[in-house]
Every structure is written in C-alpha cells, then in structure tokens.
Short mmCIF file of C-alpha atoms in Angstrom, two decimals:
data_model
loop_
_atom_site.label_atom_id
_atom_site.label_comp_id
_atom_site.label_asym_id
_atom_site.label_seq_id
_atom_site.Cartn_x
_atom_site.Cartn_y
_atom_site.Cartn_z
CA UNK A 15 14.75 -4.16 -0.89
CA UNK A 16 16.65 -1.89 -3.71
CA UNK A 17 13.05 -0.09 -4.70
CA UNK A 18 10.17 0.52 -2.53
CA UNK A 19 6.48 0.68 -5.13
CA UNK A 20 5.09 4.09 -2.81
CA UNK A 21 1.16 4.25 -3.53
CA UNK A 22 -0.33 7.34 -2.21
CA UNK A 23 -4.64 6.67 -2.22
CA UNK A 24 -6.80 9.06 -1.96
CA UNK A 25 -9.69 7.91 0.01
CA UNK A 26 -13.33 8.65 0.89
CA UNK A 27 -12.92 9.81 4.76
CA UNK A 28 -16.14 8.07 5.66
CA UNK A 29 -14.89 4.93 4.29
CA UNK A 30 -11.72 4.41 6.45
CA UNK A 31 -13.35 1.04 7.59
CA UNK A 32 -13.21 -0.65 4.28
CA UNK A 33 -9.97 0.80 3.30
CA UNK A 34 -8.13 -0.77 6.69
CA UNK A 35 -9.92 -4.18 5.63
CA UNK A 36 -8.72 -3.55 2.41
CA UNK A 37 -4.72 -3.22 3.73
CA UNK A 38 -5.28 -6.13 6.03
CA UNK A 39 -6.43 -8.37 3.02
CA UNK A 40 -2.97 -7.22 1.40
CA UNK A 41 -0.50 -7.82 4.45
CA UNK A 42 -1.58 -11.88 3.53
CA UNK A 43 -1.38 -11.44 0.17
CA UNK A 44 1.85 -9.52 -0.78
CA UNK A 45 3.87 -11.26 1.07
CA UNK A 46 2.82 -14.64 -0.40
CA UNK A 47 3.70 -12.99 -4.12
CA UNK A 48 6.79 -12.36 -2.89
CA UNK A 49 6.67 -8.18 -2.19
CA UNK A 50 8.09 -6.93 1.08
CA UNK A 51 5.28 -5.01 3.02
CA UNK A 52 6.82 -2.32 4.20
CA UNK A 53 3.31 -1.30 5.54
CA UNK A 54 -0.18 0.38 4.61
CA UNK A 55 -0.96 3.68 6.81
CA UNK A 56 -4.59 5.57 6.74
CA UNK A 57 -5.04 8.95 8.05
CA UNK A 58 -4.65 10.19 11.90
CA UNK A 59 -4.05 14.17 11.92
CA UNK A 60 -4.28 16.56 9.40
CA UNK A 61 -5.79 15.18 5.83
CA UNK A 62 -8.61 13.27 6.32
CA UNK A 63 -8.27 11.02 2.96
CA UNK A 64 -4.79 10.42 2.38
CA UNK A 65 -3.63 6.62 2.34
CA UNK A 66 -0.06 4.97 1.74
CA UNK A 67 0.58 1.94 1.21
CA UNK A 68 4.64 1.22 0.56
CA UNK A 69 5.90 -2.14 -0.86
CA UNK A 70 9.32 -3.44 -1.65
CA UNK A 71 10.93 -5.54 -3.77
CA UNK A 72 14.71 -6.42 -5.20
CA UNK A 73 14.08 -4.54 -8.54
CA UNK A 74 11.49 -3.66 -10.73
CA UNK A 75 12.14 -6.80 -12.72
CA UNK A 76 11.11 -8.14 -9.87
CA UNK A 77 8.16 -6.04 -9.14
CA UNK A 78 6.78 -6.25 -12.52
CA UNK A 79 6.69 -10.24 -12.00
CA UNK A 80 4.77 -9.59 -8.91
CA UNK A 81 2.40 -7.86 -11.04
CA UNK A 82 2.16 -11.00 -12.92
CA UNK A 83 1.26 -12.86 -9.98
CA UNK A 84 -1.17 -10.52 -8.35
CA UNK A 85 -3.56 -10.93 -11.70
CA UNK A 86 -3.81 -14.41 -11.30
CA UNK A 87 -4.04 -15.02 -7.91
CA UNK A 88 -8.00 -15.20 -6.43
CA UNK A 89 -7.50 -13.59 -3.38
CA UNK A 90 -5.94 -10.45 -5.00
CA UNK A 91 -8.42 -10.21 -7.91
CA UNK A 92 -11.09 -10.50 -4.98
CA UNK A 93 -9.12 -7.88 -3.34
CA UNK A 94 -9.84 -5.28 -6.04
CA UNK A 95 -13.10 -6.32 -7.62
CA UNK A 96 -14.02 -5.24 -2.78
CA UNK A 97 -12.38 -1.64 -3.99
CA UNK A 98 -13.98 -1.44 -7.10
CA UNK A 99 -17.32 -2.52 -5.93
CA UNK A 100 -17.27 -0.73 -2.70
CA UNK A 101 -15.95 2.77 -3.76
CA UNK A 102 -13.57 3.43 -1.46
CA UNK A 103 -10.52 4.59 -3.58
CA UNK A 104 -11.46 7.54 -5.28
CA UNK A 105 -7.50 7.87 -6.52
CA UNK A 106 -4.47 6.26 -6.72
CA UNK A 107 -0.65 6.82 -7.52
CA UNK A 108 2.13 5.08 -7.76
CA UNK A 109 6.06 6.08 -7.10
CA UNK A 110 9.48 3.60 -7.35
CA UNK A 111 11.93 5.17 -4.49
CA UNK A 112 15.04 3.87 -3.52
CA UNK A 113 16.30 3.94 -0.08
CA UNK A 114 19.55 5.90 1.56
CA UNK A 115 20.91 3.55 3.78
CA UNK A 116 22.49 5.58 6.42
CA UNK A 117 19.41 7.65 6.43
CA UNK A 118 17.22 4.65 6.68
CA UNK A 119 15.93 3.06 10.05
CA UNK A 120 17.60 5.09 12.49
CA UNK A 121 15.69 4.48 15.88
CA UNK A 122 15.42 7.17 18.11
CA UNK A 123 18.34 8.10 20.69
CA UNK A 124 17.05 8.88 24.56
CA UNK A 125 16.38 11.92 25.27
CA UNK A 126 16.79 12.19 29.10
CA UNK A 127 13.01 13.44 30.45
#
C-alpha cells in the first residue's frame, strides 16, 4: 500500500461505546469498498478524547474512488448519519502518510526474562 489515510478523531469521552459501534461498522464497510483497514483505536491511557483510524490505499486516485463509493453506499451513509445524530465525534482530521518499508511492522525480538 502506497499511502495511509491517518484519521484523528476528537471524541466525547463519555460516548466511547458509540465510537466503538461506529468503528465496528466501518470494519465491514471499508474493506468491501476497497480500503485496506489497518485499524481503529480508542484511547486507553493518557488522553481520553483522541481516537484514530488508519486506512491504506494503493494511491490517492484509489482513495478518491473509494470516497466516491462511500457517498453512494447505504451502510456508509447510515454510519455517517449515526455519527451526526449521536454527536460523539467532536472533530476529525485527515493526514496522508507513506510507509517507510524498512521500518514497518518489525516484530519484537525475544527478550530473556
């Protein structure tokens, strides 16, 4: 995958379960529409209002085609409407990154106890 769309969400910390439901819905929608879902992440420790979503694509053109499919997909439209109705996302930002292949998905070494 050439690029990753890195989405930073500012969420209502009292509506974590609503964001989780939103993320789970995307886990079915995104792959079906051509995105390589790397994951959604909720805050665990530290900040309680930042969540993230990472979706990879072969190119920006692939991302644009995916966005077009999103706008006409009934499940995607409903998930967007759910977020607007419940207002658990306070702010959303998108960044596009490229991977450094030599420094990507390096497993932990075995460490003596």
